[in-house]
Tab-separated table of C-alpha atoms in Angstrom:
chain	number	residue	atom	x	y	z
H	1	UNK	CA	-26.509	8.867	29.790
H	2	UNK	CA	-29.306	9.884	32.160
H	3	UNK	CA	-29.502	12.679	34.724
H	4	UNK	CA	-30.529	11.216	38.087
H	5	UNK	CA	-32.287	13.481	40.525
H	6	UNK	CA	-33.020	11.920	43.924
H	7	UNK	CA	-35.105	13.325	46.697
H	8	UNK	CA	-35.194	11.534	49.998
H	9	UNK	CA	-36.190	12.218	53.517
H	10	UNK	CA	-35.777	9.987	56.491
H	11	UNK	CA	-38.292	7.350	57.338
H	12	UNK	CA	-39.405	9.424	60.254
H	13	UNK	CA	-40.722	12.099	57.904
H	14	UNK	CA	-44.113	10.750	56.889
H	15	UNK	CA	-45.026	13.798	54.871
H	16	UNK	CA	-43.066	13.087	51.633
H	17	UNK	CA	-40.605	10.521	50.280
H	18	UNK	CA	-39.800	10.654	46.533
H	19	UNK	CA	-37.216	9.238	44.153
H	20	UNK	CA	-37.282	10.428	40.580
H	21	UNK	CA	-35.232	9.628	37.443
H	22	UNK	CA	-35.376	11.934	34.422
H	23	UNK	CA	-33.853	10.797	31.082
H	24	UNK	CA	-31.971	13.116	28.745
H	25	UNK	CA	-31.028	11.716	25.338
H	26	UNK	CA	-31.189	8.242	23.811
H	27	UNK	CA	-30.110	5.084	25.508
H	28	UNK	CA	-31.354	2.376	27.883
H	29	UNK	CA	-33.410	3.793	30.697
H	30	UNK	CA	-33.636	7.309	29.216
H	31	UNK	CA	-36.638	9.333	28.176
H	32	UNK	CA	-38.883	8.418	31.035
H	33	UNK	CA	-40.010	9.894	34.261
H	34	UNK	CA	-40.580	7.492	37.121
H	35	UNK	CA	-41.613	8.332	40.600
H	36	UNK	CA	-42.590	6.435	43.656
H	37	UNK	CA	-43.516	7.291	47.131
H	38	UNK	CA	-41.454	5.044	49.315
H	39	UNK	CA	-42.829	3.949	52.611
H	40	UNK	CA	-39.584	2.595	54.040
H	41	UNK	CA	-35.893	2.242	53.433
H	42	UNK	CA	-36.181	-1.288	52.061
H	43	UNK	CA	-38.078	-0.143	48.986
H	44	UNK	CA	-35.560	2.624	48.440
H	45	UNK	CA	-32.665	0.156	48.625
H	46	UNK	CA	-34.271	-2.141	46.068
H	47	UNK	CA	-34.805	0.704	43.605
H	48	UNK	CA	-31.244	1.942	44.052
H	49	UNK	CA	-29.943	-1.565	43.412
H	50	UNK	CA	-31.911	-1.755	40.163
H	51	UNK	CA	-30.497	1.570	39.038
H	52	UNK	CA	-26.960	0.475	39.835
H	53	UNK	CA	-27.442	-2.736	37.840
H	54	UNK	CA	-28.815	-0.703	34.929
H	55	UNK	CA	-25.805	1.611	35.048
H	56	UNK	CA	-23.411	-1.349	35.064
H	57	UNK	CA	-25.206	-2.779	32.030
H	58	UNK	CA	-24.827	0.511	30.102
H	59	UNK	CA	-21.121	0.706	31.006
H	60	UNK	CA	-20.567	-2.900	29.916
H	61	UNK	CA	-22.334	-2.289	26.607
H	62	UNK	CA	-20.181	0.787	25.924
H	63	UNK	CA	-16.939	-1.005	26.709
H	64	UNK	CA	-17.954	-3.923	24.544
H	65	UNK	CA	-18.500	-1.786	21.436
H	66	UNK	CA	-15.590	0.617	21.925
H	67	UNK	CA	-12.219	-0.088	20.263
H	68	UNK	CA	-9.432	-1.250	22.512
H	69	UNK	CA	-7.248	1.640	23.611
H	70	UNK	CA	-3.602	1.485	22.529
H	71	UNK	CA	-0.987	1.122	25.214
H	72	UNK	CA	1.748	3.735	24.941
H	73	UNK	CA	3.339	3.531	28.369
H	74	UNK	CA	6.846	2.268	28.920
H	75	UNK	CA	5.604	-0.515	31.191
H	76	UNK	CA	3.082	-1.905	28.743
H	77	UNK	CA	3.581	-5.533	27.712
H	78	UNK	CA	4.773	-6.104	24.143
H	79	UNK	CA	2.302	-8.206	22.184
H	80	UNK	CA	3.665	-11.116	20.192
H	81	UNK	CA	1.068	-10.765	17.443
H	82	UNK	CA	-0.105	-7.502	15.901
H	83	UNK	CA	-3.804	-6.865	16.484
H	84	UNK	CA	-5.158	-6.442	12.963
H	85	UNK	CA	-7.866	-3.845	12.481
H	86	UNK	CA	-10.871	-4.911	10.363
H	87	UNK	CA	-10.407	-4.550	6.613
H	88	UNK	CA	-13.065	-1.849	6.427
H	89	UNK	CA	-11.254	0.149	9.114
H	90	UNK	CA	-7.901	-0.064	7.359
H	91	UNK	CA	-9.400	0.954	4.027
H	92	UNK	CA	-11.193	3.868	5.677
H	93	UNK	CA	-7.974	5.024	7.340
H	94	UNK	CA	-6.156	4.726	4.043
H	95	UNK	CA	-8.733	6.832	2.209
H	96	UNK	CA	-8.781	9.475	4.923
H	97	UNK	CA	-5.002	9.682	4.824
H	98	UNK	CA	-4.858	10.429	1.102
H	99	UNK	CA	-5.162	14.200	0.845
H	100	UNK	CA	-3.494	15.039	-2.474
H	101	UNK	CA	-5.813	15.703	-5.401
H	102	UNK	CA	-5.762	12.953	-8.051
H	103	UNK	CA	-4.402	13.734	-11.494
H	104	UNK	CA	-6.904	14.457	-14.263
H	105	UNK	CA	-8.232	11.721	-16.556
H	106	UNK	CA	-7.337	9.023	-14.025
H	107	UNK	CA	-10.505	7.029	-13.542
H	108	UNK	CA	-9.555	3.356	-13.431
H	109	UNK	CA	-6.485	1.123	-13.401
H	110	UNK	CA	-6.696	0.333	-17.091
H	111	UNK	CA	-4.127	1.067	-19.711
H	112	UNK	CA	-3.888	4.728	-20.622
H	113	UNK	CA	-1.389	4.107	-23.366
H	114	UNK	CA	-3.770	2.894	-26.040
H	115	UNK	CA	-7.535	3.073	-26.001
H	116	UNK	CA	-7.833	0.237	-28.545
H	117	UNK	CA	-5.193	-2.063	-27.120
H	118	UNK	CA	-6.418	-5.670	-27.360
H	119	UNK	CA	-4.221	-8.706	-26.859
H	120	UNK	CA	-5.541	-12.215	-27.353
H	121	UNK	CA	-4.209	-15.228	-25.488
H	122	UNK	CA	-2.851	-16.590	-28.763
H	123	UNK	CA	-0.918	-13.376	-29.384
H	124	UNK	CA	0.442	-13.393	-25.813
H	125	UNK	CA	1.625	-16.965	-26.145
H	126	UNK	CA	3.468	-16.086	-29.360
H	127	UNK	CA	4.981	-12.967	-27.759
H	128	UNK	CA	6.412	-14.957	-24.801
H	129	UNK	CA	8.840	-16.789	-27.109
H	130	UNK	CA	9.424	-13.965	-29.578
H	131	UNK	CA	13.005	-13.198	-30.653
H	132	UNK	CA	13.024	-10.012	-32.702
H	133	UNK	CA	15.544	-9.747	-35.496
H	134	UNK	CA	15.694	-5.981	-35.980
H	135	UNK	CA	14.905	-2.651	-34.329
H	136	UNK	CA	11.393	-2.458	-35.774
H	137	UNK	CA	10.411	-5.881	-34.405
H	138	UNK	CA	12.100	-5.249	-31.061
H	139	UNK	CA	10.412	-1.892	-30.455
H	140	UNK	CA	7.037	-3.327	-31.440
H	141	UNK	CA	7.512	-6.296	-29.080
H	142	UNK	CA	8.343	-4.052	-26.128
H	143	UNK	CA	5.548	-1.550	-26.702
H	144	UNK	CA	2.986	-4.225	-27.576
H	145	UNK	CA	3.514	-5.676	-24.116
H	146	UNK	CA	3.606	-2.378	-22.241
H	147	UNK	CA	0.476	-1.014	-23.860
H	148	UNK	CA	-1.754	-4.068	-23.383
H	149	UNK	CA	-2.247	-4.933	-19.693
H	150	UNK	CA	-4.704	-7.787	-19.336
H	151	UNK	CA	-4.671	-9.079	-15.722
H	152	UNK	CA	-7.922	-8.658	-13.786
H	153	UNK	CA	-8.366	-7.106	-10.349
H	154	UNK	CA	-11.732	-6.753	-8.660
H	155	UNK	CA	-10.727	-4.065	-6.148
H	156	UNK	CA	-7.879	-1.639	-6.820
H	157	UNK	CA	-6.718	1.603	-5.270
H	158	UNK	CA	-4.268	4.347	-6.111
H	159	UNK	CA	-2.070	5.076	-3.083
H	160	UNK	CA	0.186	8.080	-2.517
H	161	UNK	CA	1.219	10.805	-4.900
H	162	UNK	CA	2.118	14.476	-4.603
H	163	UNK	CA	0.826	17.375	-6.628
H	164	UNK	CA	3.471	19.674	-8.148
H	165	UNK	CA	6.284	17.612	-6.641
H	166	UNK	CA	9.510	19.346	-7.742
H	167	UNK	CA	7.347	21.592	-9.958
H	168	UNK	CA	6.173	18.607	-11.950
H	169	UNK	CA	2.774	17.043	-12.425
H	170	UNK	CA	1.075	14.704	-9.964
H	171	UNK	CA	3.533	11.854	-9.401
H	172	UNK	CA	4.676	9.286	-6.888
H	173	UNK	CA	1.509	7.194	-6.575
H	174	UNK	CA	1.188	3.464	-7.211
H	175	UNK	CA	-1.821	1.319	-8.077
H	176	UNK	CA	-2.407	-1.545	-5.655
H	177	UNK	CA	-4.745	-4.522	-6.087
H	178	UNK	CA	-6.646	-5.422	-2.915
H	179	UNK	CA	-8.135	-8.729	-4.051
H	180	UNK	CA	-8.126	-11.458	-1.358
H	181	UNK	CA	-6.052	-13.820	-3.518
H	182	UNK	CA	-3.067	-11.446	-3.183
H	183	UNK	CA	-3.338	-11.386	0.607
H	184	UNK	CA	-2.479	-7.757	1.318
H	185	UNK	CA	-5.465	-7.256	3.616
H	186	UNK	CA	-5.892	-10.834	4.779
H	187	UNK	CA	-2.784	-11.128	6.950
H	188	UNK	CA	-1.454	-9.560	10.132
H	189	UNK	CA	2.104	-9.614	8.742
H	190	UNK	CA	1.895	-7.912	5.350
H	191	UNK	CA	5.293	-6.841	4.026
H	192	UNK	CA	6.156	-4.064	1.546
H	193	UNK	CA	9.516	-3.159	-0.019
H	194	UNK	CA	9.821	0.398	-1.354
H	195	UNK	CA	12.933	0.965	-3.469
H	196	UNK	CA	13.336	4.655	-4.339
H	197	UNK	CA	11.938	7.491	-2.196
H	198	UNK	CA	13.533	10.731	-3.423
H	199	UNK	CA	11.934	12.759	-0.579
H	200	UNK	CA	8.440	11.696	-1.691
H	201	UNK	CA	7.088	9.601	1.188
H	202	UNK	CA	3.447	9.825	0.092
H	203	UNK	CA	3.162	6.172	-0.928
H	204	UNK	CA	4.921	4.842	2.166
H	205	UNK	CA	3.113	7.137	4.600
H	206	UNK	CA	-0.297	6.248	3.182
H	207	UNK	CA	0.133	2.519	2.639
H	208	UNK	CA	1.259	2.079	6.253
H	209	UNK	CA	-2.390	2.642	7.210
H	210	UNK	CA	-2.907	-0.946	6.085
H	211	UNK	CA	-0.709	-1.880	9.100
H	212	UNK	CA	2.025	-3.375	6.925
H	213	UNK	CA	5.712	-3.691	7.728
H	214	UNK	CA	7.420	-1.358	5.244
H	215	UNK	CA	11.106	-1.168	4.352
H	216	UNK	CA	12.138	1.873	2.284
H	217	UNK	CA	15.491	2.187	0.510
H	218	UNK	CA	17.263	5.164	-1.067
H	219	UNK	CA	20.956	6.182	-0.944
H	220	UNK	CA	20.368	9.510	-2.726
H	221	UNK	CA	18.542	11.543	-0.071
H	222	UNK	CA	21.348	11.816	2.461
H	223	UNK	CA	19.582	10.132	5.383
H	224	UNK	CA	20.976	7.509	7.724
H	225	UNK	CA	19.150	4.319	8.635
H	226	UNK	CA	16.247	5.207	10.877
H	227	UNK	CA	12.760	4.278	11.985
H	228	UNK	CA	10.424	6.742	10.273
H	229	UNK	CA	7.325	5.453	12.066
H	230	UNK	CA	5.948	2.418	13.812
H	231	UNK	CA	5.598	0.648	10.447
H	232	UNK	CA	8.304	2.226	8.233
H	233	UNK	CA	12.030	1.448	8.439
H	234	UNK	CA	14.407	3.404	6.221
H	235	UNK	CA	17.650	1.911	4.887
H	236	UNK	CA	20.403	4.044	3.330
H	237	UNK	CA	20.938	1.535	0.507
H	238	UNK	CA	20.424	1.376	-3.234
H	239	UNK	CA	19.351	-1.576	-5.335
H	240	UNK	CA	21.285	-2.877	-8.336
H	241	UNK	CA	22.871	-5.773	-10.130
H	242	UNK	CA	25.679	-6.418	-7.644
H	243	UNK	CA	26.890	-5.555	-4.164
H	244	UNK	CA	29.163	-2.535	-4.443
H	245	UNK	CA	29.948	0.949	-3.273
H	246	UNK	CA	29.826	3.682	-5.932
H	247	UNK	CA	30.538	7.401	-6.038
H	248	UNK	CA	27.689	9.596	-7.287
H	249	UNK	CA	28.094	13.371	-7.345
H	250	UNK	CA	30.831	13.147	-4.762
H	251	UNK	CA	28.812	10.993	-2.380
H	252	UNK	CA	29.197	7.322	-1.542
H	253	UNK	CA	26.282	5.049	-2.268
H	254	UNK	CA	26.068	1.512	-0.925
H	255	UNK	CA	24.291	-0.705	-3.456
H	256	UNK	CA	22.989	-4.214	-2.799
H	257	UNK	CA	21.284	-6.893	-4.879
H	258	UNK	CA	17.747	-7.908	-4.103
H	259	UNK	CA	19.019	-11.220	-2.783
H	260	UNK	CA	21.361	-9.446	-0.371
H	261	UNK	CA	18.578	-7.170	0.881
H	262	UNK	CA	16.245	-10.105	1.549
H	263	UNK	CA	19.021	-11.948	3.383
H	264	UNK	CA	19.963	-8.846	5.397
H	265	UNK	CA	16.386	-8.524	6.642
H	266	UNK	CA	15.973	-12.261	7.218
H	267	UNK	CA	12.958	-12.389	4.895
H	268	UNK	CA	13.883	-15.443	2.814
H	269	UNK	CA	10.651	-17.178	3.845
H	270	UNK	CA	8.440	-14.076	4.089
H	271	UNK	CA	5.868	-13.059	1.494
H	272	UNK	CA	6.478	-9.621	-0.016
H	273	UNK	CA	2.972	-8.414	-0.690
H	274	UNK	CA	4.042	-5.354	-2.679
H	275	UNK	CA	7.409	-4.658	-4.292
H	276	UNK	CA	7.664	-0.995	-5.284
H	277	UNK	CA	10.576	-0.095	-7.578
H	278	UNK	CA	11.310	3.486	-8.691
H	279	UNK	CA	15.083	3.638	-9.116
H	280	UNK	CA	15.663	5.693	-12.264
H	281	UNK	CA	16.913	2.948	-14.575
H	282	UNK	CA	18.562	0.567	-12.095
H	283	UNK	CA	15.482	-1.670	-12.279
H	284	UNK	CA	16.866	-3.540	-15.265
H	285	UNK	CA	20.125	-4.571	-13.569
H	286	UNK	CA	18.114	-5.451	-10.459
H	287	UNK	CA	15.798	-7.869	-12.243
H	288	UNK	CA	18.444	-9.310	-14.543
H	289	UNK	CA	20.479	-10.239	-11.455
H	290	UNK	CA	17.390	-11.749	-9.786
H	291	UNK	CA	16.646	-13.956	-12.800
H	292	UNK	CA	20.308	-15.010	-12.981
H	293	UNK	CA	21.015	-15.786	-9.304
H	294	UNK	CA	17.825	-15.972	-7.213
H	295	UNK	CA	14.625	-16.286	-9.305
H	296	UNK	CA	13.001	-18.280	-6.515
H	297	UNK	CA	12.733	-15.100	-4.434
H	298	UNK	CA	10.147	-13.702	-6.852
H	299	UNK	CA	7.843	-16.594	-6.019
H	300	UNK	CA	7.344	-14.889	-2.657
H	301	UNK	CA	6.252	-11.602	-4.285
H	302	UNK	CA	2.566	-10.903	-4.911
H	303	UNK	CA	2.608	-7.521	-6.685
H	304	UNK	CA	5.256	-5.433	-8.428
H	305	UNK	CA	4.719	-1.720	-8.956
H	306	UNK	CA	7.591	-0.411	-11.053
H	307	UNK	CA	8.489	2.748	-12.930
H	308	UNK	CA	10.453	1.659	-15.985
H	309	UNK	CA	12.874	3.835	-17.934
H	310	UNK	CA	13.558	3.111	-21.597
H	311	UNK	CA	16.844	4.503	-22.868
H	312	UNK	CA	18.007	5.017	-26.436
H	313	UNK	CA	21.218	6.621	-27.609
H	314	UNK	CA	21.336	7.113	-31.402
H	315	UNK	CA	25.117	7.449	-31.185
H	316	UNK	CA	25.463	3.802	-30.062
H	317	UNK	CA	22.844	1.755	-31.851
H	318	UNK	CA	24.415	-1.632	-31.095
H	319	UNK	CA	24.545	-1.027	-27.352
H	320	UNK	CA	21.017	0.295	-27.495
H	321	UNK	CA	19.862	-2.824	-29.290
H	322	UNK	CA	21.310	-5.042	-26.539
H	323	UNK	CA	19.668	-2.895	-23.890
H	324	UNK	CA	16.236	-3.181	-25.477
H	325	UNK	CA	16.679	-6.928	-25.794
H	326	UNK	CA	17.262	-6.889	-22.047
H	327	UNK	CA	13.998	-4.997	-21.551
H	328	UNK	CA	12.115	-7.604	-23.525
H	329	UNK	CA	13.848	-10.462	-21.699
H	330	UNK	CA	12.821	-9.053	-18.305
H	331	UNK	CA	9.185	-8.809	-19.406
H	332	UNK	CA	9.239	-12.340	-20.820
H	333	UNK	CA	10.801	-13.764	-17.655
H	334	UNK	CA	8.210	-12.038	-15.470
H	335	UNK	CA	5.447	-13.544	-17.608
H	336	UNK	CA	7.052	-16.983	-17.451
H	337	UNK	CA	7.117	-16.783	-13.643
H	338	UNK	CA	3.415	-16.023	-13.444
H	339	UNK	CA	3.376	-12.214	-13.242
H	340	UNK	CA	0.594	-10.667	-15.323
H	341	UNK	CA	0.553	-7.014	-16.339
H	342	UNK	CA	-2.391	-5.362	-14.631
H	343	UNK	CA	-1.839	-1.640	-15.151
H	344	UNK	CA	0.162	0.539	-17.529
H	345	UNK	CA	0.316	4.273	-18.033
H	346	UNK	CA	2.785	6.827	-19.243
H	347	UNK	CA	4.445	8.710	-16.445
H	348	UNK	CA	2.540	11.987	-15.878
H	349	UNK	CA	5.401	14.189	-17.050
H	350	UNK	CA	6.243	12.248	-20.209
H	351	UNK	CA	4.398	11.577	-23.421
H	352	UNK	CA	4.631	9.527	-26.568
H	353	UNK	CA	7.395	10.468	-28.964
H	354	UNK	CA	9.387	9.060	-31.835
H	355	UNK	CA	12.264	7.412	-29.979
H	356	UNK	CA	14.053	5.864	-32.953
H	357	UNK	CA	14.973	7.643	-36.170
H	358	UNK	CA	14.414	4.543	-38.287
H	359	UNK	CA	11.415	3.082	-36.422
H	360	UNK	CA	7.877	4.344	-36.903
H	361	UNK	CA	6.574	3.081	-33.551
H	362	UNK	CA	6.121	5.840	-31.002
H	363	UNK	CA	6.207	5.493	-27.231
H	364	UNK	CA	7.192	7.071	-23.935
H	365	UNK	CA	10.551	6.832	-22.190
H	366	UNK	CA	8.927	6.314	-18.771
H	367	UNK	CA	5.971	4.111	-17.811
H	368	UNK	CA	4.240	3.123	-14.603
H	369	UNK	CA	3.587	-0.634	-14.617
H	370	UNK	CA	1.969	-3.021	-12.097
H	371	UNK	CA	2.157	-6.814	-12.216
H	372	UNK	CA	0.037	-9.265	-10.229
H	373	UNK	CA	1.228	-12.750	-9.350
H	374	UNK	CA	-1.398	-14.929	-11.052
H	375	UNK	CA	0.351	-18.133	-12.149
């Protein structure tokens, strides 16, 4: 802006008539000193008109480059389409919103389970139809898949996470691929499902900066259905293999299948751009039910970020064998539907151990996995 200092006397005063403009700071019309001795009012009027036009031009330029102000009043009209901020703006907001320190040794979304993990296309094709005959083959088949992610992503980001959450290591984050083919940033109606919160909202609160519609689910935190923010809706529901009500630690949990959740929200034809699953073991029943009753719903999913839990009870080897066959079957079905493993790492508070007394293969009980839909 410019400071305007005007000196004027009437036309009757022939001794001195002066109009001066002194600029302070950058901008159109600033940094100069102009003066003129005006002989009559007509010249003064012309100069004032020019200054007014210049001021209007500066105001117009400022309004043109400034972001549109948000309307918060009760009488504001409700837009039918969300105004989508530029991709660079949403990424900047997302980065600024992530305040927790990252865990050590986390530098890229590559496998952290095996530094030498290599899996050829021929080996993958053989694995997809593999039917292990014993514990040794079954454990190797499961860990071979988990430890060798191979899908490619040009632009990825770790979102969320809390340091020392419940006195544990950095946890709660998820890797997200931002490539255009997956559409997370290229739409004004991106949709995210977040199954499992456990009082850690860091992923949900940060990913909402991408202006996505987010639905979070968790029956274990004692909260009723509510709107957490403009973008986040919370549902007091759990996910599982069937619609039921169960008692857990004296509390009632309502559990629904994935198909029931999608129908409840009316999202049968919507694309789910990111499906986050962190449900402490219920993920297997969830996906087994999907493959049995509604596999077509997964064709609308673009990314799956899931914490998997591998159980083994040496007191019941036969039941354990069936359970691990289920693990392998879920992985094989995901591959058959076009989901490619992009990222794998052991959960921060677990490590590799000898899970089976009679099997030499070592592994973790908990992994963080991410699949990309790349059919």
